[in-house]
mmCIF file of N, CA and C in Angstrom:
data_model
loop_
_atom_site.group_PDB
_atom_site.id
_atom_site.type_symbol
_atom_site.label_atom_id
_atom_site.label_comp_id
_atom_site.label_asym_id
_atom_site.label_seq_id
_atom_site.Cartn_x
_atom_site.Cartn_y
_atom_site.Cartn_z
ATOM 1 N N UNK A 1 34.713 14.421 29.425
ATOM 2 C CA UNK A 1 33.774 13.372 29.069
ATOM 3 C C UNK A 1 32.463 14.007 28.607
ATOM 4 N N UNK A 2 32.178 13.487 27.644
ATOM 5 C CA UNK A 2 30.804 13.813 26.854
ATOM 6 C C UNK A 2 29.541 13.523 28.003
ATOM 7 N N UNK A 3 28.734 14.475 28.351
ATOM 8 C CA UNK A 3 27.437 13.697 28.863
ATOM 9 C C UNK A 3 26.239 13.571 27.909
ATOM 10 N N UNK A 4 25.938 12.052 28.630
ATOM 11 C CA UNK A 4 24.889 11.476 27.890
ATOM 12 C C UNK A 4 23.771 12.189 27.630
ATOM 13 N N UNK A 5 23.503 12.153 26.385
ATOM 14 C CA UNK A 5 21.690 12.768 26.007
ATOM 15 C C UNK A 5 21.081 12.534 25.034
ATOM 16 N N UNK A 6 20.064 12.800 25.097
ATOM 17 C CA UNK A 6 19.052 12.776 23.633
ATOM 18 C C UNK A 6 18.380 14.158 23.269
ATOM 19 N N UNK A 7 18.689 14.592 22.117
ATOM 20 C CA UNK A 7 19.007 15.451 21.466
ATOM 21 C C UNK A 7 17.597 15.800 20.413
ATOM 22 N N UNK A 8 16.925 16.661 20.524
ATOM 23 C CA UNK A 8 15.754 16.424 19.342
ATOM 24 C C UNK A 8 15.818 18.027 18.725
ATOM 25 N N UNK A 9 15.681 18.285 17.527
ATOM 26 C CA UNK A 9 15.865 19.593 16.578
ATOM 27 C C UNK A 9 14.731 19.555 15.438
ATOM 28 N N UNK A 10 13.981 20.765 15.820
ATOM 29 C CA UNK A 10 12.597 20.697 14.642
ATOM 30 C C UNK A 10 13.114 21.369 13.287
ATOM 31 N N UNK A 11 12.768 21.150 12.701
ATOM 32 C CA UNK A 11 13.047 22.032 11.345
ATOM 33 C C UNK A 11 12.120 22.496 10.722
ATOM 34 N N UNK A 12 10.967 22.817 11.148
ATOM 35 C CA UNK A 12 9.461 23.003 10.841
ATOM 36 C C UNK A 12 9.209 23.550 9.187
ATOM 37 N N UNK A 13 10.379 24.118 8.892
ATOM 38 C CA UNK A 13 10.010 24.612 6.990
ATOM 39 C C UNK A 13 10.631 23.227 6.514
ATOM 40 N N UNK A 14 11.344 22.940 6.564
ATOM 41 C CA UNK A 14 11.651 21.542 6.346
ATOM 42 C C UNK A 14 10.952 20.694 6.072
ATOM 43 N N UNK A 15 10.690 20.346 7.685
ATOM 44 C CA UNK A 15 9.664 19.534 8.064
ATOM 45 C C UNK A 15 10.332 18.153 8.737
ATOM 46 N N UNK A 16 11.736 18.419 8.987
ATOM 47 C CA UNK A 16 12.513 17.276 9.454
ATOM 48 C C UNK A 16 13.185 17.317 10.905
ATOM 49 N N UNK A 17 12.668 15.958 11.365
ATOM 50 C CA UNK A 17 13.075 16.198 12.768
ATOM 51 C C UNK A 17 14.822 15.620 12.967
ATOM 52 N N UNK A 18 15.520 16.787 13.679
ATOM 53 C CA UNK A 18 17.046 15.732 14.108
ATOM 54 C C UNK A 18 17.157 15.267 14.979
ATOM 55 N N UNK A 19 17.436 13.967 15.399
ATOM 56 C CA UNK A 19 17.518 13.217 16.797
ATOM 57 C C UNK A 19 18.929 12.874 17.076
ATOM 58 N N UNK A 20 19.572 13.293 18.071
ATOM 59 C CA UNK A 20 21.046 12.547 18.154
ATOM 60 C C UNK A 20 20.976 12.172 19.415
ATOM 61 N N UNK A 21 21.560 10.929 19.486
ATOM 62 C CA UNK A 21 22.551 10.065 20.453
ATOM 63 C C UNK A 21 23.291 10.124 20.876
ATOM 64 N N UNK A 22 23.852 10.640 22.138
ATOM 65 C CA UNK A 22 24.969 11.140 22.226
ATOM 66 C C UNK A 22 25.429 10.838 23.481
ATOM 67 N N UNK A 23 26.656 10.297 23.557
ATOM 68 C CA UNK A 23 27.284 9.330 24.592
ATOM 69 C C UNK A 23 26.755 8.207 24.633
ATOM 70 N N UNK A 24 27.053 6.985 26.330
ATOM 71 C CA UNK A 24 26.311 6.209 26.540
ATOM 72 C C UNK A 24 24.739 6.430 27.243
ATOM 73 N N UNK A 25 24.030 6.476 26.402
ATOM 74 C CA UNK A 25 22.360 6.581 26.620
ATOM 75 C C UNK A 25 22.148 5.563 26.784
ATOM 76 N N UNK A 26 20.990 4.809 27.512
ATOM 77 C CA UNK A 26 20.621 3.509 27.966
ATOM 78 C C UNK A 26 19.358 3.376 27.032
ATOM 79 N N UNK A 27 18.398 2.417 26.321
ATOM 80 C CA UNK A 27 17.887 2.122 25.804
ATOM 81 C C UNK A 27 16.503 2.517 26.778
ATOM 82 N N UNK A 28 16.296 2.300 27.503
ATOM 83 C CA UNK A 28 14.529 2.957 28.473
ATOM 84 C C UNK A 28 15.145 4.380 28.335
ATOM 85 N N UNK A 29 16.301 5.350 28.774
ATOM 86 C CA UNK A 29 16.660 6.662 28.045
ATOM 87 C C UNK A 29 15.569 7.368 27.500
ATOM 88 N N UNK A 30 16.256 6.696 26.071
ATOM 89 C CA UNK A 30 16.018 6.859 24.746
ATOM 90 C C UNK A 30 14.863 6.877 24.248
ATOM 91 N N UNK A 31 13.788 5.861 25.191
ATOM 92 C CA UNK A 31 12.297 5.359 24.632
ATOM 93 C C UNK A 31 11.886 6.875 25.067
ATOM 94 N N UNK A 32 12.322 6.904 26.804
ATOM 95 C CA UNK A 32 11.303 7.885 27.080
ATOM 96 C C UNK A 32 11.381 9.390 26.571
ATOM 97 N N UNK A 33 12.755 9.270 26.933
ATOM 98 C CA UNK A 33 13.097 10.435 26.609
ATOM 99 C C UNK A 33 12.736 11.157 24.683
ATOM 100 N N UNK A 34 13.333 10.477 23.636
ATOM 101 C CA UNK A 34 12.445 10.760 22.572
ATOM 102 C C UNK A 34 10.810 10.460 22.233
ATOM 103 N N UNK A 35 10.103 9.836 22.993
ATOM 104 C CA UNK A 35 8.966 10.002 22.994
ATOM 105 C C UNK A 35 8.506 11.569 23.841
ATOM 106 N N UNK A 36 9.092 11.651 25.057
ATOM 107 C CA UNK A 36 8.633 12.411 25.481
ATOM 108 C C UNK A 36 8.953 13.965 24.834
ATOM 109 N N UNK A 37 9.745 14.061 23.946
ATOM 110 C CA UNK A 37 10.317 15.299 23.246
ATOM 111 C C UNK A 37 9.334 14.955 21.463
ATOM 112 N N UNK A 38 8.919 13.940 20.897
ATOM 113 C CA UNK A 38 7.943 13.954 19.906
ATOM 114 C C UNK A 38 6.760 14.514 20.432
ATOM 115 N N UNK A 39 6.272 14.153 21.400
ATOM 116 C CA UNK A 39 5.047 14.917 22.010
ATOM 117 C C UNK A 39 4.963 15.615 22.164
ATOM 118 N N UNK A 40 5.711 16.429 22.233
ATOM 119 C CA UNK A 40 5.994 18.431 21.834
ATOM 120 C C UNK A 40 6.070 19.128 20.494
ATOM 121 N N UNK A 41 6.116 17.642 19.462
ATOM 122 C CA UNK A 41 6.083 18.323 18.280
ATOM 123 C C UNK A 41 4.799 17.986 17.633
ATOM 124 N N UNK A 42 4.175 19.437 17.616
ATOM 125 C CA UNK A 42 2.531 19.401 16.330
ATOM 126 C C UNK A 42 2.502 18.783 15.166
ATOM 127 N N UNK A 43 1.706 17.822 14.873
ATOM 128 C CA UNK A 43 1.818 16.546 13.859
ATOM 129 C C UNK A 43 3.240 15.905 13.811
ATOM 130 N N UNK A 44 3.467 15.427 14.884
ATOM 131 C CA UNK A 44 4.770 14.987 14.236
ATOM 132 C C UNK A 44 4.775 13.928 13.024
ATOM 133 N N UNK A 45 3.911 13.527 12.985
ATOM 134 C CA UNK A 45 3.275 12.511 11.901
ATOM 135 C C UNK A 45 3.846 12.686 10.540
ATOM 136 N N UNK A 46 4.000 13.858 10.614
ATOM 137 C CA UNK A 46 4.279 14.821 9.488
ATOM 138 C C UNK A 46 5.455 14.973 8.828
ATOM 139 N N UNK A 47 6.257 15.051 9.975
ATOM 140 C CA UNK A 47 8.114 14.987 9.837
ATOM 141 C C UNK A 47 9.049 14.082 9.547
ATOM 142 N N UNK A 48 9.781 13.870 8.420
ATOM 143 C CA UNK A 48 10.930 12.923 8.434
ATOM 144 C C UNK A 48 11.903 13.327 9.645
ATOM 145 N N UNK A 49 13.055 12.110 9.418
ATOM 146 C CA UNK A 49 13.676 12.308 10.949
ATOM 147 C C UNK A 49 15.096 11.623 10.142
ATOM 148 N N UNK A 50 15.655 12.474 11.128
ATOM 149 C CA UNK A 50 17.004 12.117 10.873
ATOM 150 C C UNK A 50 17.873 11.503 12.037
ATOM 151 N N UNK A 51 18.028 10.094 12.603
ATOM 152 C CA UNK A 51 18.982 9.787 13.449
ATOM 153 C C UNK A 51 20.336 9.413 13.506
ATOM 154 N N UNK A 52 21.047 10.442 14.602
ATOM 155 C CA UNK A 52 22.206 11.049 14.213
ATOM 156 C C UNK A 52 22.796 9.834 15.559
ATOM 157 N N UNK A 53 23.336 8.831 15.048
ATOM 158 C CA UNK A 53 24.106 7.698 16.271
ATOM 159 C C UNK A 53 25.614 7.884 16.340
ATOM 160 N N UNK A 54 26.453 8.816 15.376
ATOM 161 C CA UNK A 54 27.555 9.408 15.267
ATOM 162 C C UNK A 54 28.596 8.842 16.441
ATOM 163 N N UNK A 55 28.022 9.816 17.450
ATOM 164 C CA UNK A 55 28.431 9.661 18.725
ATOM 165 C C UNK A 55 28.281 9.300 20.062
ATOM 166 N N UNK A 56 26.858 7.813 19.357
ATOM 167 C CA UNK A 56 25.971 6.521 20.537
ATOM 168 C C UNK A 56 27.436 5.913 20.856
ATOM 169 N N UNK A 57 27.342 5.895 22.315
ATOM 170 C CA UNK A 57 28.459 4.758 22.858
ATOM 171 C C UNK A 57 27.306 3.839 23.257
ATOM 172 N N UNK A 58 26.088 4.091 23.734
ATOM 173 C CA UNK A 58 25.219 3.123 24.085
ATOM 174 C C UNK A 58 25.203 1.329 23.165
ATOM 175 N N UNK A 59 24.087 0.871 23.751
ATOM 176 C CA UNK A 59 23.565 -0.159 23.294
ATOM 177 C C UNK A 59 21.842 0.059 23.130
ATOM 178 N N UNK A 60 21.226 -0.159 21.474
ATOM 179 C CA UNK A 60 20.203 -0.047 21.847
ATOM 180 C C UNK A 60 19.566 -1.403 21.329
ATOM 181 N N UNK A 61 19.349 -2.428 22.452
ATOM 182 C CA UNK A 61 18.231 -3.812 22.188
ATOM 183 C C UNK A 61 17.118 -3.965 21.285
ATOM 184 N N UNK A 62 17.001 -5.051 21.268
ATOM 185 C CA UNK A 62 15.854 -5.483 20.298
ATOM 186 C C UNK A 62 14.641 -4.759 21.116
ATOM 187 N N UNK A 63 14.216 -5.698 22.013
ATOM 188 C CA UNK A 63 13.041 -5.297 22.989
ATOM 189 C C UNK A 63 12.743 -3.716 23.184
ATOM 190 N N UNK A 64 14.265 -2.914 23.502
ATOM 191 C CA UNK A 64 14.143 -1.845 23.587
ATOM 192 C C UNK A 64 13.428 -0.822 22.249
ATOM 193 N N UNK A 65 14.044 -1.532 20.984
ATOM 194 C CA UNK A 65 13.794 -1.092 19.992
ATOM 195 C C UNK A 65 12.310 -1.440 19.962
ATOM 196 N N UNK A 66 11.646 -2.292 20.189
ATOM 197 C CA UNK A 66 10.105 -2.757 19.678
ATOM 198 C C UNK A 66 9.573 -1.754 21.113
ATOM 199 N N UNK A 67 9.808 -1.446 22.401
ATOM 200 C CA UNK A 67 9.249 -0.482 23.202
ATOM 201 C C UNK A 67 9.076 0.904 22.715
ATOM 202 N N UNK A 68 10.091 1.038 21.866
ATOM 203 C CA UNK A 68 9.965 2.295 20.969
ATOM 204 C C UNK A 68 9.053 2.955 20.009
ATOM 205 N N UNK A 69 9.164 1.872 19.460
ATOM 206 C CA UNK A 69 8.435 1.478 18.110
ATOM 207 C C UNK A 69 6.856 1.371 18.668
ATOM 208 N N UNK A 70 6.670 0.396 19.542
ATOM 209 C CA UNK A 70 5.069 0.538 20.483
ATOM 210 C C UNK A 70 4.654 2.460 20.873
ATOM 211 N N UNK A 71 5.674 2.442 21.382
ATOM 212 C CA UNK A 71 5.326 3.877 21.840
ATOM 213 C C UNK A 71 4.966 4.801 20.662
ATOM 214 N N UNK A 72 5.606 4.668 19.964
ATOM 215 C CA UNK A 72 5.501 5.528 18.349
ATOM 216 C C UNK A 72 4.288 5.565 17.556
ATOM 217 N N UNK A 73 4.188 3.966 17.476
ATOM 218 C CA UNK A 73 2.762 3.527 16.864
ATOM 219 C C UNK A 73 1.811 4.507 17.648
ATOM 220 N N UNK A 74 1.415 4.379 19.093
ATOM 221 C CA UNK A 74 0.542 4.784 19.989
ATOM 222 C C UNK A 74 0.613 6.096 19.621
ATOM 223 N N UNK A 75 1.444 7.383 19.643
ATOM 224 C CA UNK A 75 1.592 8.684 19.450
ATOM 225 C C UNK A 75 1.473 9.058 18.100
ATOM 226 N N UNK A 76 1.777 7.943 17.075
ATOM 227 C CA UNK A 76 1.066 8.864 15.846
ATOM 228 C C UNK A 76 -0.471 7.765 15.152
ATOM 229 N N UNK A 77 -0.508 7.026 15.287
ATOM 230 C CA UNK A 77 -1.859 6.282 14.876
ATOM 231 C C UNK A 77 -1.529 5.742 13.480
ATOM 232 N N UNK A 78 -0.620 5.320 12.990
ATOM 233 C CA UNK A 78 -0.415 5.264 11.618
ATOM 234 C C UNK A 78 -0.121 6.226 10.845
ATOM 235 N N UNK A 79 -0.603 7.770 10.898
ATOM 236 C CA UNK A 79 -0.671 8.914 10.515
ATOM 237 C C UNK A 79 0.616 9.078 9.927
ATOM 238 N N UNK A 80 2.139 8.279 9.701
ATOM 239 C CA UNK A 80 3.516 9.083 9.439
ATOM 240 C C UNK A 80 3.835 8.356 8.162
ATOM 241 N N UNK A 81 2.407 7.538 7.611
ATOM 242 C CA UNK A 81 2.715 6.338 6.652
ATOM 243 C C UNK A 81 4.168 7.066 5.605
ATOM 244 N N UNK A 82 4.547 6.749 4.735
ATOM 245 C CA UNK A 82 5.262 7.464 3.553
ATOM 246 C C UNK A 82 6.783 8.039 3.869
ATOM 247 N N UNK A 83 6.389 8.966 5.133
ATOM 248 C CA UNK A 83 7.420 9.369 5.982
ATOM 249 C C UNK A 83 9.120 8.598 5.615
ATOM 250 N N UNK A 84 10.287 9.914 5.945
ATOM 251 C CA UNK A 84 10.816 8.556 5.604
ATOM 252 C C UNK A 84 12.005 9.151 7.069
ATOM 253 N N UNK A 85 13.133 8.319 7.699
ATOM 254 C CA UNK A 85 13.666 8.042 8.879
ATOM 255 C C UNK A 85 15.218 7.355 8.008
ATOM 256 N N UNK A 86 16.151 8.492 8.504
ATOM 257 C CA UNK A 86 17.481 7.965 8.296
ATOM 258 C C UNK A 86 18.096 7.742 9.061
ATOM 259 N N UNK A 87 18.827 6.757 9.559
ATOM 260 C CA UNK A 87 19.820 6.727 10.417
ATOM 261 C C UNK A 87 20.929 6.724 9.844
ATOM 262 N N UNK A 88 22.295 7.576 11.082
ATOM 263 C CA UNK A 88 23.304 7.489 10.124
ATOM 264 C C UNK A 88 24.342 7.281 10.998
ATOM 265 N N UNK A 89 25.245 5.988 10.815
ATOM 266 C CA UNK A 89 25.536 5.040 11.896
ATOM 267 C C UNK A 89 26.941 4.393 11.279
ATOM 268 N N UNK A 90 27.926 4.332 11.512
ATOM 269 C CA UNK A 90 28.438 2.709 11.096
ATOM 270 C C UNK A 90 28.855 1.800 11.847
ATOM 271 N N UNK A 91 27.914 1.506 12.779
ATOM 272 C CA UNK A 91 28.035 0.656 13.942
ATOM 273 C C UNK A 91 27.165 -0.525 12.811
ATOM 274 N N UNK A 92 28.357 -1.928 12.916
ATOM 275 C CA UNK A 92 27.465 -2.988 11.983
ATOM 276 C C UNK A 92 26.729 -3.384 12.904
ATOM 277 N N UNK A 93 26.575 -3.555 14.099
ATOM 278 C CA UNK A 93 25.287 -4.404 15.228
ATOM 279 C C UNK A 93 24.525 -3.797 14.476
ATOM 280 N N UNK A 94 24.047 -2.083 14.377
ATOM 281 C CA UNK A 94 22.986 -1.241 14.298
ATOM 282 C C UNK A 94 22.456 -1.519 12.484
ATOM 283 N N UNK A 95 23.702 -1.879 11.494
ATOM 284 C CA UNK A 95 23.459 -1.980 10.220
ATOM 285 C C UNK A 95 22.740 -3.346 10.068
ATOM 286 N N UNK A 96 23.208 -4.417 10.771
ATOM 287 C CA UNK A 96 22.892 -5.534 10.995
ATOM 288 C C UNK A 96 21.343 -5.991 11.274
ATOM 289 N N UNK A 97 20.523 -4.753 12.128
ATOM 290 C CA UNK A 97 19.607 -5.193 12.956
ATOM 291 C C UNK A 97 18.626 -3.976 11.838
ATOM 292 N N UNK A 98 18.826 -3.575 10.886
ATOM 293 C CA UNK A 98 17.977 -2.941 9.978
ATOM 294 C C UNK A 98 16.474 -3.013 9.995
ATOM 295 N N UNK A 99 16.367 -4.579 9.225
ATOM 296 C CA UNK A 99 15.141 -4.813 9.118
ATOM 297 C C UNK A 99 14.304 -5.523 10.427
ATOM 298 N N UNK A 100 14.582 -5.652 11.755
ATOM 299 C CA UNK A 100 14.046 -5.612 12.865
ATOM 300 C C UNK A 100 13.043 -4.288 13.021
ATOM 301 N N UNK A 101 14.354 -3.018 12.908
ATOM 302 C CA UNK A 101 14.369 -1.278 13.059
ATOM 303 C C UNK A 101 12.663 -1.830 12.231
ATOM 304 N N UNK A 102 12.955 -1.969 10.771
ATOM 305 C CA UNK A 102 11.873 -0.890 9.991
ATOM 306 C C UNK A 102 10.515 -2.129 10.076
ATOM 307 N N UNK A 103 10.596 -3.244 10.502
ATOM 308 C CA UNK A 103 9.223 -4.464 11.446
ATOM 309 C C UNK A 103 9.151 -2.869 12.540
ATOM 310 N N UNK A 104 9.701 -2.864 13.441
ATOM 311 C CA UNK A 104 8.942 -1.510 14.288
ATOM 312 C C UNK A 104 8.472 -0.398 14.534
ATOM 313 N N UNK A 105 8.569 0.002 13.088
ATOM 314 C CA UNK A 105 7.770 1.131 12.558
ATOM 315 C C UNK A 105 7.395 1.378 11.160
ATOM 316 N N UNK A 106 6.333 0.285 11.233
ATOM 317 C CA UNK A 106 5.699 0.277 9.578
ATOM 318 C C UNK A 106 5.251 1.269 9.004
ATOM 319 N N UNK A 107 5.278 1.443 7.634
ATOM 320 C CA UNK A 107 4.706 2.827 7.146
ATOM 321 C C UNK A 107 5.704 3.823 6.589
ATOM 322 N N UNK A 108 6.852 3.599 7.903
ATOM 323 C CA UNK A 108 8.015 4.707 7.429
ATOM 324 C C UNK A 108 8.977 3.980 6.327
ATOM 325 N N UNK A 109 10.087 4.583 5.472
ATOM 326 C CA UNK A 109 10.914 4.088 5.100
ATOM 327 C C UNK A 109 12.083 3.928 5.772
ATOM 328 N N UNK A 110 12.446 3.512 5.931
ATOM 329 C CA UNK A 110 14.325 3.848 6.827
ATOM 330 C C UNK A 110 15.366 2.830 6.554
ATOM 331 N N UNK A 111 16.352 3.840 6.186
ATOM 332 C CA UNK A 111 17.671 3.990 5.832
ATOM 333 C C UNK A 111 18.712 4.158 6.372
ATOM 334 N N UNK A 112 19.965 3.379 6.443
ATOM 335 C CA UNK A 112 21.171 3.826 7.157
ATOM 336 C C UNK A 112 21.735 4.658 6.022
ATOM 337 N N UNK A 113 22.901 5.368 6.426
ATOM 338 C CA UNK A 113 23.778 6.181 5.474
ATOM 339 C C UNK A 113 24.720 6.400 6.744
ATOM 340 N N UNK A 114 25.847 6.226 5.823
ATOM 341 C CA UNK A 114 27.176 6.553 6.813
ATOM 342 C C UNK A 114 27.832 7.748 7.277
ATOM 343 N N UNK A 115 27.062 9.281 6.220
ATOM 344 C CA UNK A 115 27.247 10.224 6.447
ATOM 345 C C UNK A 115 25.822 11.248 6.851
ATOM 346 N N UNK A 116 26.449 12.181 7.773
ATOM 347 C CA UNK A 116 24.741 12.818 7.796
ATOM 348 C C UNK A 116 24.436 13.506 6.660
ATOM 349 N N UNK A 117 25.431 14.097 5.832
ATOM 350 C CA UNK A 117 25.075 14.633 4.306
ATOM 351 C C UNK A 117 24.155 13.851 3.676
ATOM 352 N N UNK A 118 24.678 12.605 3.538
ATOM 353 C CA UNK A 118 23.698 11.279 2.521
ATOM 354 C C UNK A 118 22.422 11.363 3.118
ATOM 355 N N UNK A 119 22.764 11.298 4.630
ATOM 356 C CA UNK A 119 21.307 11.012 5.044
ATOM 357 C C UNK A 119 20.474 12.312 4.661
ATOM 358 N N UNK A 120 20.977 13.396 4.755
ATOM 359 C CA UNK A 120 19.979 14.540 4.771
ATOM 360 C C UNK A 120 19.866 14.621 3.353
ATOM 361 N N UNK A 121 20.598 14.215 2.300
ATOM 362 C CA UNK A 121 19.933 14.299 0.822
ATOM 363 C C UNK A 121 19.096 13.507 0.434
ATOM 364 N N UNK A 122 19.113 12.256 1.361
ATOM 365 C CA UNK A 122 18.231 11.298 0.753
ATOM 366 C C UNK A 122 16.671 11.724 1.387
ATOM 367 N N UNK A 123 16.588 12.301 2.781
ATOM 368 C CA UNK A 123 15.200 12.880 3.252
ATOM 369 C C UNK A 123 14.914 13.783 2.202
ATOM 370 N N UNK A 124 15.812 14.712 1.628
ATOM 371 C CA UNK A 124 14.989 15.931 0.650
ATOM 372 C C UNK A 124 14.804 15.161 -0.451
ATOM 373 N N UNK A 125 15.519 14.606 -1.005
ATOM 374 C CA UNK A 125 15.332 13.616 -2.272
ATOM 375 C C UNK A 125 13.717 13.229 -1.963
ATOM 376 N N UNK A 126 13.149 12.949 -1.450
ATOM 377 C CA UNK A 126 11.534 12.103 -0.839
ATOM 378 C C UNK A 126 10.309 13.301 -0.983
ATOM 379 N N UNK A 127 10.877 14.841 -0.753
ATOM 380 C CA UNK A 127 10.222 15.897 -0.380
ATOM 381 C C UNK A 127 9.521 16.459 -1.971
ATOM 382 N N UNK A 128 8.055 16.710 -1.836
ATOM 383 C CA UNK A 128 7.523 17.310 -2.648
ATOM 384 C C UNK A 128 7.930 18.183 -3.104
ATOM 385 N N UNK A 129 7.654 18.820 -4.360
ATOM 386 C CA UNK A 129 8.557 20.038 -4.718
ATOM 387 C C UNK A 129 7.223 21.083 -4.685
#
């Protein structure tokens, strides 16, 4: 059996953060636990992100999602405007609940993609040359 975690990977030349989901993670988890692993990263403001739900058995809520999203706001100040956030999922609840996702973190762009390839071409696709 897989144990549950949350998963965070800097890519600092990049500039892209990887987040994965992995097993059943509980939604308070997830808040704290990826908040508390962004707060280790210098400007994170700075970084696109890539969320990797591949292998979420979890459930993650509305409420839970807007606790997130609160927390996020608070840790970067607006500062990630442009930024852009892929998720890459084919769970339809999660495709379904899209534009809830991107109401809780204004500023960023975000995207599902069904593969992490897509997703990671579409973050460099965004990247200055």
């Amino acid at each position: 059996m897989t144990r549950a975690r949350v998963t965070l990977t800097v890519d600092r030349d990049a500039r892209i953060i990887f987040v994965r989901y992995i097993g059943e993670v509980d939604g308070q988890t997830i808040t704290e636990s990826s908040i508390s692993q962004f707060s280790d990263v210098e400007n994170v403001w700075e970084y696109d992100a890539i969320f990797d739900l591949r292998r979420f058995d979890g459930v993650l809520l509305s409420p839970e999602v807007q606790v997130l999203g609160e927390r996020w706001r608070e840790l970067v100040s607006g500062r990630d405007a442009g930024r852009r956030s892929a998720i890459i999922t084919s769970d339809p609840f999660l495709i379904a609940r899209l534009p809830v996702t991107r109401q809780r973190f204004p500023g960023r762009t975000i995207e599902i993609f069904a593969t992490f390839d897509e997703g990671l071409e579409w973050i460099k696709s965004g990247k200055l040359s």
